[in-house]
Every structure is written in C-alpha cells, then in structure tokens.
Amino acid sequence: MPSATVGTLTVRVLLFGSYAETLGFDEIELSLDPPATVGDALERLRALPGGERLPPKPLCALNLSQASADASLSGGEELAILPPLSGG
Amino acid sequence: MPSATVGTLTVRVLLFGSYAETLGFDEIELSLDPPATVGDALERLRALPGGERLPPKPLCALNLSQASADASLSGGEELAILPPLSGG
Amino acid sequence: MYLTSDPIDLSSLVALVHSPSRGGVACFLGTVRNHQGGRDVLRLDYSAYTPMAEAECARIAAEAESRWQCAVALRHRIGRLEIGEAAVAIAVASSHRDEAFVACRYVIEEVKRRVPIWKREVYADGSVEWVGAGGEAGKTVSGEAGKTVSGAGDKTGAELISQRAGESR
Amino acid sequence: MYLTSDPIDLSSLVALVHSPSRGGVACFLGTVRNHQGGRDVLRLDYSAYTPMAEAECARIAAEAESRWQCAVALRHRIGRLEIGEAAVAIAVASSHRDEAFVACRYVIEEVKRRVPIWKREVYADGSVEWVGAGGEAGKTVSGEAGKTVSGAGDKTGAELISQRAGESR
C-alpha cells in the first residue's frame, strides 16, 4: 500500500540483466505523484545516472503481467523493467 | 554358388515373424531349375504346408536389398520373405 | 550396432551426438504401451532380419546427417520388452534446433517404414499377435501363449507397407 | 518449479511424463555452445525474474497440454553454466508421436519468446555480454571479466523481442 509521503504513491521497481548493470542497482522504490503511469516511473529512472541508456520503450511487467507505458499505477505494485529476453 | 543337383540352382530362404510361424520354420534351402525368379521360389514355398497362407505378393529381399517377384536368381542368394514391418 | 537386446539409455545416446558446437538435441523415445486396439498388452517381442535392419538403420542415419547438418544416434531394442520399456530411441544434435527436430522426425518415420523388424504382442487374455499381419481386422488364432499366431489377413505385405507409409505423412 | 540452479537430468524429466499409456516421448535439450557470433564462449550466466518466469513456464506447459493430448516436463537452468551443460530441457509424452513432437517444439519456441530469463556470455577474450542487449551489432564494453557489460544498443526491448519472435518462425 502507498506510504512515503502523503499524496504520493510508491512502486517497487526491479531491474534485470543489462539494465541492472547500466543503472548500477537491481531494485529501487519510487515515489510518484498521482495520477501516475508506468511511463512516469520510466521517466524517473531515466533521470538517474545511466538511466539515459534505457531504450525508449522497454518491456515492462506490472505485478508479473506485461504492461504498456500508459498503464496506470495505484501504488504498491511491483514494476519490472525487462531487457530483451534471451532464455532457452 | 549353385550346388545340390547338376543343372539346378540353390537359394537360402529366410522367413520372419508371422510367416515363420505360419510355415513352421524360419530357414530352408530351395533347389530350383534355371532360369528361376523370386516368384518361382515363392511358388515352391506356397506348396509347403501352411504356405497357402502367404500373401500373393509378400515383401522380399534378395541379398539384403528389396526385390520384386520377377527378380532372377542365379543361385547362392539369400532370399528373405518379409511380413509387414512393425518396428519402431 | 543399431539393434540391441539390452535396455536403451537415452542419456548415453545424447552423449554420443552432443558436442560443444552442436548445442540443440532433439530426441524421440518410443516405449511399449499397455494397450493396443482396445486390448491389454502384457509385453512385446521384437525380432529382426538383423543384417538388413542394421544396414537400413545405417542408411537412414546417413541420409539424415547428409540432408541436415546434424549427428544422429539410433537404437532399436530386440527381444522381449516389458510395458514402459523403450523400443526405439533417437537423439539428433545440431547447431540449429530446427534441423535437430526435423531430422529426428525423419529418422523415426523412416525406421517405422523401412527397417525389417517385427513386433509380436502378448495380450492379457493369453492371445498373441504379430502386429501388422492382418492387424486388428485380421484373424487371430488364440491359445497357448508363445505358440499361437494371427493369420496374415487379406492384405499383402506390400499393400500394408504402402498403407503405413501413407499414414505416416 | 521450472527453474533450477542444479544440473538438469533429461532422464528424470522423461520419467515424469512417460506412462504406459503415453508411449511416445519427444525431448529437446538446449546446451551451452562454445561459440557465438564468431567468438569463443567460456561460460554463461543465466538470471531470471523468478516469479514471472515460473508463472510463464507453467502457462506454456498448460497451453501445450490442453492443445495437444500430452504431458509436459520443462526445466530451465539458472546461474553459471559451463560449455556443454543443459540450459533448457523439455520432455513431452503422448500416445501419438505427432502430438509429442509438435508440443515439444511449441514449448521451446514459447520459452524463448516469453519467459523472462537473461543470458550473459563470458568470452575467451575476457569480455562479457548480455545476449540480446544490442546483440553482435551493439556496443560491447570490454574489460575486467564479471564487471563489464555491453550497451543496450539502439533498439528497444520491444523491437528486439518482436524480431526474435519473427526469427523463430
């Protein structure tokens, strides 16, 4: 559930593979002003050191399901930013 | 090479699976008057007890290669009469 | 040797074909089922025209290896098999999984179509039948296990073989 | 659990799906190759978004089992893998080999396309690259092994994923 500051919402962001190495961490909590979308969270990541190297439209998953940049956040979600898959 | 009687040729006939059970043996030497074909050898088999149950055109192999009923025999060959295959 | 009277170990076939440059391995395992045409099967006996079966298996493997870029391992069991045991096993390794799958499929289809091997099914009711020798529609002489045999039915061997080839496509 | 950090044993997957009524088993094994894009590979590291990867593997297996009459076993290795080790293994058993082959092929294609797993290749020259993150055309930052990483290149993740999907057809 939202916490941090009153009037903001919080999402837990997970980074994997090359993205985690590019930004230097694999997990961060972001506080955003509502209404907020996946795209807003991405903008915040891009402002961090190394964040400019994220592609314009990375694959994202919200609570384990694929989500587009305009998916809205209500707070408390797990948002994963997924590099191109290379399993198998 | 031909042996048995002068003027005849000999082939070794092998039977498998249901054909061996039908005729009661799995190997026989046949002496045939030249010129002789695979079909002539089959006729001889059909005259034996149980031989009437061989199909009209069984699959045959002459020295390990598939052969038709009109393939000629020169003597000394191994002629195999093959029931419908059911390997695998 | 492609025919064996010992149990087949799939992992050892994989080890034969797999290499650091051939990373994709497709396999097929055909095992003895407990039923056939609505009847309960107790066990199988496979017999072969061994020299021709070995030669035909070698030809099939060579065809697959030259047609696709791959390495093929193939074994067919002979003798008595219990339910669940592997009758045939194939492992095909390639640097591309496409080719491994296609070649593996080719090998099993050709083995069934071309290799002189015969399957005799022993049923729970004591009857015995040479598979393909008249099939389910053929006459089955029931009686003392191991001595009985089904009739060859109305179809010739050649007809049955071409039927099988048609079915497998 | 579809992901494992232990070596994968194909025979145990076969045992999971095989039964007396499902006599045909098709398998696929994807192993670590010693070369990629002309470079010598020393080893791989696979990482995953574990809860999503588990859920996606479960969905793929369920799709295959409902679309074809079959039983599916699937494992994907995570962590450090040496050359020749199995990264992914699939076993599909069915009473018809057709369905076993088709379902097995479906599972490997969907795993590659949909499961959030990432492969990091460590090369003989000491460089390291996240596969797909810019690919062979991308920038590779070479240097101390284990600390370096390639750039994400010019393509977005979504573009690269749809490219991959196109290639696999």
Short mmCIF file of C-alpha atoms in Angstrom, two decimals:
data_model
loop_
_atom_site.label_atom_id
_atom_site.label_comp_id
_atom_site.label_asym_id
_atom_site.label_seq_id
_atom_site.Cartn_x
_atom_site.Cartn_y
_atom_site.Cartn_z
CA MET A 1 0.00 0.00 0.00
CA PRO A 2 1.15 3.62 -0.63
CA SER A 3 3.32 5.05 2.09
CA ALA A 4 6.29 7.51 1.86
CA THR A 5 4.77 11.00 1.66
CA VAL A 6 1.06 11.76 1.94
CA GLY A 7 -0.43 12.29 -1.51
CA THR A 8 2.24 10.22 -3.30
CA LEU A 9 2.23 6.58 -4.38
CA THR A 10 5.10 4.16 -4.15
CA VAL A 11 6.12 1.36 -6.54
CA ARG A 12 8.90 -1.14 -6.18
CA VAL A 13 10.97 -1.20 -9.40
CA LEU A 14 13.05 -4.24 -10.36
CA LEU A 15 15.80 -4.12 -12.98
CA PHE A 16 17.35 -7.16 -14.66
CA GLY A 17 20.32 -8.14 -16.79
CA SER A 18 21.90 -5.32 -18.77
CA TYR A 19 19.53 -2.72 -17.31
CA ALA A 20 20.58 -3.54 -13.74
CA GLU A 21 24.23 -3.21 -14.75
CA THR A 22 23.57 0.00 -16.66
CA LEU A 23 21.92 1.72 -13.68
CA GLY A 24 24.07 0.01 -11.03
CA PHE A 25 21.22 -1.40 -8.94
CA ASP A 26 18.52 -4.04 -9.37
CA GLU A 27 15.79 -2.69 -7.09
CA ILE A 28 14.52 0.79 -6.11
CA GLU A 29 11.42 2.27 -4.52
CA LEU A 30 9.98 5.19 -6.45
CA SER A 31 7.52 7.73 -5.03
CA LEU A 32 5.32 9.33 -7.67
CA ASP A 33 2.58 11.95 -7.63
CA PRO A 34 -0.79 10.52 -8.67
CA PRO A 35 -2.11 10.00 -11.23
CA ALA A 36 0.98 8.12 -12.38
CA THR A 37 1.71 5.59 -15.13
CA VAL A 38 4.42 3.08 -15.95
CA GLY A 39 5.78 5.72 -18.32
CA ASP A 40 6.13 8.19 -15.44
CA ALA A 41 8.17 5.63 -13.49
CA LEU A 42 10.36 5.10 -16.56
CA GLU A 43 10.94 8.85 -16.81
CA ARG A 44 12.18 8.88 -13.22
CA LEU A 45 14.55 6.01 -13.96
CA ARG A 46 15.90 7.84 -17.00
CA ALA A 47 16.83 10.80 -14.82
CA LEU A 48 19.15 8.57 -12.74
CA PRO A 49 22.84 8.06 -13.66
CA GLY A 50 22.96 5.52 -16.55
CA GLY A 51 19.19 5.82 -16.98
CA GLU A 52 19.62 7.64 -20.29
CA ARG A 53 20.76 4.31 -21.74
CA LEU A 54 17.36 2.65 -21.19
CA PRO A 55 15.57 2.19 -24.52
CA PRO A 56 12.53 4.40 -25.27
CA LYS A 57 10.05 1.56 -24.77
CA PRO A 58 11.47 -1.23 -22.65
CA LEU A 59 9.39 -4.32 -21.96
CA CYS A 60 7.65 -3.86 -18.58
CA ALA A 61 5.73 -6.12 -16.23
CA LEU A 62 3.37 -4.87 -13.54
CA ASN A 63 2.70 -7.44 -10.81
CA LEU A 64 4.04 -10.20 -13.10
CA SER A 65 1.92 -9.30 -16.14
CA GLN A 66 3.19 -7.46 -19.19
CA ALA A 67 2.21 -3.77 -19.09
CA SER A 68 2.47 -0.86 -21.51
CA ALA A 69 3.84 2.60 -20.70
CA ASP A 70 0.36 4.07 -20.28
CA ALA A 71 -0.73 1.52 -17.66
CA SER A 72 -1.70 3.43 -14.53
CA LEU A 73 -0.15 2.85 -11.10
CA SER A 74 -2.21 2.81 -7.94
CA GLY A 75 0.71 2.30 -5.58
CA GLY A 76 2.16 -0.85 -4.03
CA GLU A 77 2.85 -2.53 -7.36
CA GLU A 78 5.97 -4.39 -8.39
CA LEU A 79 7.17 -2.91 -11.68
CA ALA A 80 9.82 -4.93 -13.53
CA ILE A 81 11.82 -3.45 -16.42
CA LEU A 82 12.82 -6.35 -18.67
CA PRO A 83 15.70 -6.34 -21.15
CA PRO A 84 15.26 -8.36 -24.37
CA LEU A 85 14.67 -11.95 -23.29
CA SER A 86 17.41 -14.47 -24.01
CA GLY A 87 16.41 -17.67 -22.24
CA GLY A 88 16.27 -21.12 -23.80
CA MET B 1 27.45 -70.90 -55.69
CA PRO B 2 24.94 -73.44 -57.08
CA SER B 3 25.41 -76.93 -55.77
CA ALA B 4 22.78 -79.63 -54.99
CA THR B 5 21.94 -81.27 -58.31
CA VAL B 6 23.65 -80.52 -61.63
CA GLY B 7 21.55 -78.10 -63.64
CA THR B 8 19.72 -76.70 -60.60
CA LEU B 9 20.37 -73.57 -58.53
CA THR B 10 20.04 -73.26 -54.78
CA VAL B 11 18.84 -70.31 -52.70
CA ARG B 12 18.66 -69.98 -48.95
CA VAL B 13 15.21 -68.73 -47.95
CA LEU B 14 14.64 -66.94 -44.64
CA LEU B 15 11.20 -66.46 -43.09
CA PHE B 16 10.33 -64.00 -40.33
CA GLY B 17 7.61 -63.17 -37.88
CA SER B 18 4.15 -64.43 -38.80
CA TYR B 19 5.44 -66.17 -41.97
CA ALA B 20 7.90 -68.27 -39.97
CA GLU B 21 5.13 -69.30 -37.60
CA THR B 22 2.73 -69.98 -40.47
CA LEU B 23 5.13 -72.34 -42.24
CA GLY B 24 6.69 -73.71 -39.07
CA PHE B 25 10.33 -72.98 -39.95
CA ASP B 26 12.48 -69.87 -40.43
CA GLU B 27 15.04 -71.16 -42.92
CA ILE B 28 15.04 -73.55 -45.87
CA GLU B 29 17.24 -74.32 -48.87
CA LEU B 30 15.35 -74.46 -52.15
CA SER B 31 16.68 -76.04 -55.34
CA LEU B 32 15.17 -74.58 -58.49
CA ASP B 33 15.55 -75.26 -62.21
CA PRO B 34 17.13 -72.32 -64.02
CA PRO B 35 16.07 -69.82 -65.22
CA ALA B 36 14.35 -69.07 -61.88
CA THR B 37 12.92 -65.96 -60.26
CA VAL B 38 11.92 -64.85 -56.78
CA GLY B 39 8.36 -65.65 -57.85
CA ASP B 40 9.34 -69.27 -58.59
CA ALA B 41 10.81 -69.60 -55.09
CA LEU B 42 7.57 -68.19 -53.65
CA GLU B 43 5.55 -70.77 -55.60
CA ARG B 44 7.63 -73.54 -54.03
CA LEU B 45 7.00 -72.11 -50.57
CA ARG B 46 3.27 -71.94 -51.25
CA ALA B 47 3.25 -75.66 -52.00
CA LEU B 48 4.51 -76.42 -48.48
CA PRO B 49 2.12 -76.95 -45.51
CA GLY B 50 0.90 -73.50 -44.36
CA GLY B 51 2.40 -71.90 -47.49
CA GLU B 52 -1.05 -71.23 -48.90
CA ARG B 53 -1.39 -68.53 -46.23
CA LEU B 54 1.46 -66.42 -47.67
CA PRO B 55 0.04 -63.31 -49.35
CA PRO B 56 0.15 -63.07 -53.18
CA LYS B 57 2.97 -60.52 -53.19
CA PRO B 58 4.98 -60.57 -49.98
CA LEU B 59 7.81 -58.11 -49.49
CA CYS B 60 11.07 -59.85 -50.46
CA ALA B 61 14.76 -59.05 -50.07
CA LEU B 62 17.49 -60.63 -52.16
CA ASN B 63 20.93 -60.38 -50.54
CA LEU B 64 19.61 -57.63 -48.19
CA SER B 65 18.05 -55.47 -50.93
CA GLN B 66 14.36 -55.29 -51.69
CA ALA B 67 13.47 -57.41 -54.73
CA SER B 68 10.31 -57.92 -56.78
CA ALA B 69 8.80 -61.28 -57.78
CA ASP B 70 10.33 -61.13 -61.26
CA ALA B 71 13.91 -60.65 -60.00
CA SER B 72 16.01 -63.50 -61.37
CA LEU B 73 18.00 -65.90 -59.20
CA SER B 74 21.48 -67.04 -60.19
CA GLY B 75 21.96 -69.33 -57.18
CA GLY B 76 23.68 -68.82 -53.84
CA GLU B 77 21.48 -65.88 -52.87
CA GLU B 78 19.84 -65.25 -49.54
CA LEU B 79 16.14 -64.64 -50.16
CA ALA B 80 14.19 -63.18 -47.24
CA ILE B 81 10.37 -63.15 -47.16
CA LEU B 82 9.34 -60.20 -45.00
CA PRO B 83 5.95 -59.80 -43.28
CA PRO B 84 4.56 -56.26 -42.95
CA LEU B 85 7.13 -54.30 -40.93
CA SER B 86 6.19 -53.26 -37.41
CA GLY B 87 9.33 -51.83 -35.84
CA GLY B 88 9.64 -48.51 -34.08
CA MET C 1 25.22 -51.61 -33.99
CA TYR C 2 21.73 -50.14 -34.13
CA LEU C 3 19.93 -53.18 -32.71
CA THR C 4 20.36 -54.16 -29.11
CA SER C 5 18.88 -56.71 -26.75
CA ASP C 6 19.81 -54.59 -23.73
CA PRO C 7 17.71 -51.75 -22.28
CA ILE C 8 18.30 -48.46 -24.11
CA ASP C 9 19.66 -45.48 -22.18
CA LEU C 10 18.62 -42.19 -23.79
CA SER C 11 21.28 -40.17 -21.98
CA SER C 12 24.08 -42.22 -23.47
CA LEU C 13 22.64 -41.62 -26.96
CA VAL C 14 22.55 -37.88 -26.24
CA ALA C 15 26.18 -38.05 -25.13
CA LEU C 16 27.12 -39.72 -28.43
CA VAL C 17 25.81 -36.90 -30.62
CA HIS C 18 26.08 -33.85 -28.43
CA SER C 19 29.13 -31.60 -28.72
CA PRO C 20 30.09 -28.04 -27.77
CA SER C 21 29.32 -26.89 -31.31
CA ARG C 22 26.05 -28.86 -31.64
CA GLY C 23 24.01 -27.29 -28.88
CA GLY C 24 20.49 -28.39 -29.78
CA VAL C 25 19.47 -32.01 -29.22
CA ALA C 26 16.08 -33.40 -30.26
CA CYS C 27 15.20 -36.90 -29.06
CA PHE C 28 12.46 -39.43 -29.51
CA LEU C 29 11.67 -42.41 -27.34
CA GLY C 30 9.09 -45.00 -28.37
CA THR C 31 8.04 -47.18 -25.46
CA VAL C 32 5.83 -50.21 -25.01
CA ARG C 33 2.22 -49.25 -24.38
CA ASN C 34 -0.11 -51.23 -22.15
CA HIS C 35 -2.94 -51.28 -24.66
CA GLN C 36 -3.41 -51.76 -28.39
CA GLY C 37 -6.68 -51.68 -30.27
CA GLY C 38 -8.66 -51.86 -27.04
CA ARG C 39 -6.76 -54.89 -25.74
CA ASP C 40 -4.48 -55.05 -22.69
CA VAL C 41 -0.90 -55.78 -23.71
CA LEU C 42 1.29 -57.78 -21.31
CA ARG C 43 4.59 -57.49 -23.17
CA LEU C 44 6.19 -57.44 -26.62
CA ASP C 45 8.73 -59.46 -28.53
CA TYR C 46 10.66 -57.79 -31.32
CA SER C 47 12.51 -59.82 -33.90
CA ALA C 48 14.56 -58.55 -36.84
CA TYR C 49 16.24 -59.55 -40.06
CA THR C 50 19.41 -58.38 -38.39
CA PRO C 51 21.89 -57.73 -41.24
CA MET C 52 19.29 -55.92 -43.34
CA ALA C 53 17.94 -53.99 -40.34
CA GLU C 54 21.44 -52.84 -39.40
CA ALA C 55 22.13 -51.74 -42.98
CA GLU C 56 18.82 -49.91 -43.25
CA CYS C 57 19.33 -48.10 -39.93
CA ALA C 58 22.79 -47.03 -41.08
CA ARG C 59 21.32 -45.72 -44.34
CA ILE C 60 18.59 -43.77 -42.55
CA ALA C 61 21.07 -42.17 -40.14
CA ALA C 62 23.41 -41.26 -43.00
CA GLU C 63 20.54 -39.77 -45.00
CA ALA C 64 19.52 -37.56 -42.08
CA GLU C 65 23.10 -36.49 -41.40
CA SER C 66 23.72 -35.50 -45.02
CA ARG C 67 20.34 -33.85 -45.58
CA TRP C 68 20.50 -31.78 -42.39
CA GLN C 69 23.62 -30.60 -40.58
CA CYS C 70 23.41 -32.97 -37.64
CA ALA C 71 24.67 -36.04 -35.83
CA VAL C 72 22.28 -38.99 -35.36
CA ALA C 73 22.24 -41.77 -32.76
CA LEU C 74 19.67 -44.55 -33.14
CA ARG C 75 18.94 -47.76 -31.23
CA HIS C 76 16.17 -50.31 -31.64
CA ARG C 77 15.54 -52.91 -28.99
CA ILE C 78 15.15 -56.59 -29.95
CA GLY C 79 13.81 -59.47 -27.87
CA ARG C 80 11.32 -59.38 -25.03
CA LEU C 81 10.19 -55.97 -23.76
CA GLU C 82 8.02 -55.20 -20.76
CA ILE C 83 5.43 -52.39 -20.62
CA GLY C 84 7.11 -48.97 -20.44
CA GLU C 85 10.48 -50.07 -21.78
CA ALA C 86 11.98 -48.18 -24.71
CA ALA C 87 11.65 -49.99 -28.05
CA VAL C 88 13.35 -47.29 -30.09
CA ALA C 89 15.41 -44.24 -29.14
CA ILE C 90 16.78 -41.46 -31.33
CA ALA C 91 18.97 -38.48 -30.48
CA VAL C 92 19.83 -35.85 -33.07
CA ALA C 93 22.20 -32.96 -32.32
CA SER C 94 22.65 -29.88 -34.44
CA SER C 95 23.70 -26.28 -34.01
CA HIS C 96 20.14 -25.35 -35.03
CA ARG C 97 17.12 -26.77 -33.24
CA ASP C 98 15.05 -26.62 -36.44
CA GLU C 99 17.30 -29.16 -38.10
CA ALA C 100 17.51 -31.32 -34.98
CA PHE C 101 13.70 -31.59 -34.77
CA VAL C 102 13.17 -32.22 -38.48
CA ALA C 103 15.94 -34.81 -38.70
CA CYS C 104 14.71 -36.62 -35.57
CA ARG C 105 11.23 -36.83 -37.02
CA TYR C 106 12.60 -38.12 -40.32
CA VAL C 107 14.54 -40.89 -38.59
CA ILE C 108 11.59 -42.30 -36.63
CA GLU C 109 9.28 -42.21 -39.67
CA GLU C 110 11.82 -43.99 -41.87
CA VAL C 111 12.64 -46.57 -39.19
CA LYS C 112 8.96 -47.49 -38.99
CA ARG C 113 8.65 -47.58 -42.76
CA ARG C 114 11.84 -49.32 -43.84
CA VAL C 115 13.60 -51.35 -41.14
CA PRO C 116 12.78 -55.10 -41.17
CA ILE C 117 11.70 -55.52 -37.56
CA TRP C 118 8.58 -57.31 -36.36
CA LYS C 119 6.56 -56.83 -33.21
CA ARG C 120 4.66 -59.64 -31.54
CA GLU C 121 2.19 -58.56 -28.88
CA VAL C 122 1.27 -60.79 -25.96
CA TYR C 123 -2.13 -59.90 -24.54
CA ALA C 124 -3.61 -60.25 -21.07
CA ASP C 125 -6.12 -62.82 -22.38
CA GLY C 126 -3.27 -65.13 -23.40
CA SER C 127 -3.50 -64.50 -27.13
CA VAL C 128 -0.54 -63.43 -29.24
CA GLU C 129 -0.42 -61.40 -32.43
CA TRP C 130 2.20 -60.33 -34.93
CA VAL C 131 1.45 -56.62 -35.40
CA GLY C 132 0.66 -55.68 -38.98
CA ALA C 133 0.00 -59.29 -40.01
CA GLY C 134 -3.66 -58.69 -40.61
CA GLY C 135 -3.93 -56.09 -37.88
CA GLU C 136 -7.00 -55.74 -35.71
CA ALA C 137 -9.18 -56.85 -38.62
CA GLY C 138 -7.15 -60.00 -39.22
CA LYS C 139 -7.77 -63.46 -37.93
CA THR C 140 -6.26 -64.10 -34.54
CA VAL C 141 -5.59 -67.65 -33.53
CA SER C 142 -5.82 -67.63 -29.77
CA GLY C 143 -4.48 -70.30 -27.49
CA GLU C 144 -1.29 -71.42 -25.81
CA ALA C 145 0.91 -68.32 -25.42
CA GLY C 146 4.07 -68.38 -27.49
CA LYS C 147 2.73 -70.94 -29.98
CA THR C 148 -0.18 -69.06 -31.50
CA VAL C 149 -0.06 -66.66 -34.40
CA SER C 150 -2.53 -64.47 -36.21
CA GLY C 151 -3.31 -65.01 -39.85
CA ALA C 152 -1.77 -62.80 -42.48
CA GLY C 153 -5.22 -61.41 -43.29
CA ASP C 154 -6.33 -60.44 -46.74
CA LYS C 155 -3.77 -57.77 -47.46
CA THR C 156 -0.37 -58.39 -48.99
CA GLY C 157 2.77 -57.23 -47.24
CA ALA C 158 3.41 -54.67 -49.97
CA GLU C 159 -0.07 -53.24 -49.60
CA LEU C 160 0.29 -52.97 -45.86
CA ILE C 161 3.68 -51.27 -46.18
CA SER C 162 2.41 -48.66 -48.59
CA GLN C 163 -0.58 -48.08 -46.34
CA ARG C 164 1.76 -47.45 -43.44
CA ALA C 165 3.82 -45.03 -45.50
CA GLY C 166 0.64 -43.16 -46.36
CA GLU C 167 -0.43 -42.93 -42.75
CA SER C 168 2.89 -41.57 -41.57
CA ARG C 169 2.71 -38.47 -43.76
CA MET D 1 9.48 -25.38 -10.05
CA TYR D 2 10.59 -24.89 -13.62
CA LEU D 3 13.81 -23.01 -12.82
CA THR D 4 16.71 -24.80 -11.21
CA SER D 5 20.28 -23.99 -10.30
CA ASP D 6 21.25 -27.67 -10.39
CA PRO D 7 22.28 -29.63 -13.49
CA ILE D 8 19.29 -30.92 -15.45
CA ASP D 9 18.85 -34.66 -15.94
CA LEU D 10 16.85 -35.43 -19.08
CA SER D 11 16.02 -38.99 -18.00
CA SER D 12 14.28 -37.79 -14.87
CA LEU D 13 12.13 -35.43 -16.97
CA VAL D 14 11.24 -38.33 -19.25
CA ALA D 15 10.26 -40.37 -16.20
CA LEU D 16 7.96 -37.55 -15.06
CA VAL D 17 5.84 -37.54 -18.22
CA HIS D 18 6.13 -41.07 -19.52
CA SER D 19 3.44 -43.60 -18.68
CA PRO D 20 2.24 -46.95 -20.02
CA SER D 21 -0.49 -45.18 -21.98
CA ARG D 22 1.71 -42.35 -23.29
CA GLY D 23 4.24 -44.32 -25.29
CA GLY D 24 5.82 -41.61 -27.46
CA VAL D 25 8.22 -39.15 -25.83
CA ALA D 26 9.75 -36.21 -27.72
CA CYS D 27 12.52 -34.28 -25.96
CA PHE D 28 14.59 -31.20 -26.53
CA LEU D 29 17.84 -30.27 -24.84
CA GLY D 30 19.45 -26.86 -25.37
CA THR D 31 23.06 -26.82 -24.25
CA VAL D 32 25.77 -24.17 -23.93
CA ARG D 33 27.71 -23.75 -27.16
CA ASN D 34 31.39 -22.87 -27.25
CA HIS D 35 30.98 -20.14 -29.83
CA GLN D 36 28.59 -17.29 -30.56
CA GLY D 37 28.82 -14.83 -33.42
CA GLY D 38 32.36 -15.95 -34.21
CA ARG D 39 33.60 -15.52 -30.63
CA ASP D 40 34.78 -18.22 -28.25
CA VAL D 41 32.46 -18.56 -25.27
CA LEU D 42 33.93 -19.62 -21.92
CA ARG D 43 30.72 -19.95 -19.95
CA LEU D 44 27.26 -18.47 -19.41
CA ASP D 45 25.31 -16.95 -16.57
CA TYR D 46 21.52 -17.09 -16.68
CA SER D 47 19.42 -14.85 -14.48
CA ALA D 48 15.64 -14.68 -14.27
CA TYR D 49 12.73 -12.68 -12.94
CA THR D 50 11.88 -15.78 -10.98
CA PRO D 51 8.17 -15.43 -10.04
CA MET D 52 7.21 -14.26 -13.54
CA ALA D 53 9.41 -16.89 -15.23
CA GLU D 54 7.83 -19.64 -13.12
CA ALA D 55 4.33 -18.42 -13.95
CA GLU D 56 5.12 -18.14 -17.66
CA CYS D 57 6.65 -21.64 -17.80
CA ALA D 58 3.55 -23.02 -16.07
CA ARG D 59 1.31 -21.25 -18.59
CA ILE D 60 3.30 -22.59 -21.56
CA ALA D 61 3.20 -26.16 -20.23
CA ALA D 62 -0.54 -25.90 -19.57
CA GLU D 63 -1.16 -24.49 -23.06
CA ALA D 64 0.70 -27.39 -24.67
CA GLU D 65 -1.07 -29.97 -22.51
CA SER D 66 -4.52 -28.60 -23.34
CA ARG D 67 -3.84 -28.01 -27.04
CA TRP D 68 -2.37 -31.44 -27.62
CA GLN D 69 -3.09 -34.62 -25.68
CA CYS D 70 0.21 -34.80 -23.82
CA ALA D 71 2.15 -34.40 -20.59
CA VAL D 72 4.92 -31.77 -20.47
CA ALA D 73 8.02 -31.54 -18.27
CA LEU D 74 10.18 -28.41 -18.53
CA ARG D 75 13.29 -27.18 -16.73
CA HIS D 76 15.42 -24.10 -17.28
CA ARG D 77 18.79 -23.76 -15.62
CA ILE D 78 19.74 -20.54 -13.78
CA GLY D 79 23.18 -19.39 -12.61
CA ARG D 80 26.59 -20.25 -14.01
CA LEU D 81 26.76 -22.86 -16.78
CA GLU D 82 29.83 -24.38 -18.35
CA ILE D 83 30.14 -25.29 -22.04
CA GLY D 84 28.07 -28.37 -22.90
CA GLU D 85 25.74 -28.16 -19.90
CA ALA D 86 21.99 -28.19 -20.49
CA ALA D 87 20.36 -24.76 -20.23
CA VAL D 88 16.87 -25.96 -21.03
CA ALA D 89 15.29 -29.41 -21.21
CA ILE D 90 11.81 -30.45 -22.31
CA ALA D 91 10.12 -33.85 -22.38
CA VAL D 92 6.66 -34.33 -23.87
CA ALA D 93 4.85 -37.66 -23.74
CA SER D 94 1.78 -38.56 -25.74
CA SER D 95 0.10 -41.63 -27.11
CA HIS D 96 0.79 -40.19 -30.58
CA ARG D 97 4.30 -39.17 -31.64
CA ASP D 98 2.89 -36.42 -33.89
CA GLU D 99 1.49 -34.58 -30.91
CA ALA D 100 4.60 -35.19 -28.82
CA PHE D 101 6.84 -33.63 -31.49
CA VAL D 102 4.58 -30.65 -32.19
CA ALA D 103 4.01 -29.88 -28.50
CA CYS D 104 7.74 -30.17 -27.71
CA ARG D 105 8.54 -27.71 -30.49
CA TYR D 106 5.85 -25.33 -29.24
CA VAL D 107 7.24 -25.35 -25.71
CA ILE D 108 10.82 -24.47 -26.69
CA GLU D 109 9.70 -21.68 -29.04
CA GLU D 110 7.42 -20.15 -26.41
CA VAL D 111 10.05 -20.43 -23.67
CA LYS D 112 12.48 -18.47 -25.83
CA ARG D 113 9.85 -15.90 -26.72
CA ARG D 114 8.05 -15.35 -23.40
CA VAL D 115 9.99 -16.40 -20.31
CA PRO D 116 11.89 -13.56 -18.57
CA ILE D 117 15.35 -15.10 -18.47
CA TRP D 118 18.61 -13.41 -19.49
CA LYS D 119 21.83 -14.89 -20.71
CA ARG D 120 25.20 -13.28 -20.07
CA GLU D 121 28.05 -14.69 -22.14
CA VAL D 122 31.63 -14.66 -20.91
CA TYR D 123 34.12 -14.80 -23.79
CA ALA D 124 37.64 -16.15 -24.03
CA ASP D 125 38.96 -12.59 -24.55
CA GLY D 126 37.64 -11.58 -21.12
CA SER D 127 34.69 -9.57 -22.39
CA VAL D 128 31.14 -10.12 -21.21
CA GLU D 129 27.85 -9.51 -22.97
CA TRP D 130 24.17 -9.73 -22.13
CA VAL D 131 22.76 -11.58 -25.12
CA GLY D 132 20.09 -9.63 -26.96
CA ALA D 133 21.08 -6.31 -25.34
CA GLY D 134 22.27 -4.80 -28.59
CA GLY D 135 23.42 -8.15 -29.95
CA GLU D 136 26.51 -8.51 -32.07
CA ALA D 137 25.88 -5.05 -33.56
CA GLY D 138 25.68 -3.44 -30.12
CA LYS D 139 28.42 -1.74 -28.20
CA THR D 140 30.46 -4.07 -26.04
CA VAL D 141 32.33 -2.61 -23.14
CA SER D 142 35.28 -4.93 -22.68
CA GLY D 143 37.48 -5.15 -19.61
CA GLU D 144 37.59 -6.88 -16.26
CA ALA D 145 35.55 -10.09 -16.51
CA GLY D 146 32.40 -10.05 -14.43
CA LYS D 147 32.20 -6.26 -14.14
CA THR D 148 31.76 -5.28 -17.79
CA VAL D 149 28.54 -5.09 -19.70
CA SER D 150 27.50 -4.33 -23.23
CA GLY D 151 25.36 -1.35 -24.05
CA ALA D 152 21.70 -1.81 -24.80
CA GLY D 153 22.31 -0.74 -28.40
CA ASP D 154 19.96 1.34 -30.45
CA LYS D 155 17.00 -0.99 -30.41
CA THR D 156 14.29 -1.06 -27.78
CA GLY D 157 13.46 -4.20 -25.90
CA ALA D 158 10.09 -4.45 -27.57
CA GLU D 159 11.65 -4.21 -31.02
CA LEU D 160 14.21 -6.87 -30.18
CA ILE D 161 11.54 -9.19 -28.81
CA SER D 162 9.39 -8.92 -31.90
CA GLN D 163 12.50 -9.50 -34.02
CA ARG D 164 13.18 -12.67 -32.07
CA ALA D 165 9.63 -13.84 -32.49
CA GLY D 166 9.92 -13.28 -36.23
CA GLU D 167 13.17 -15.23 -36.45
CA SER D 168 11.80 -18.24 -34.65
CA ARG D 169 9.05 -18.82 -37.20
#
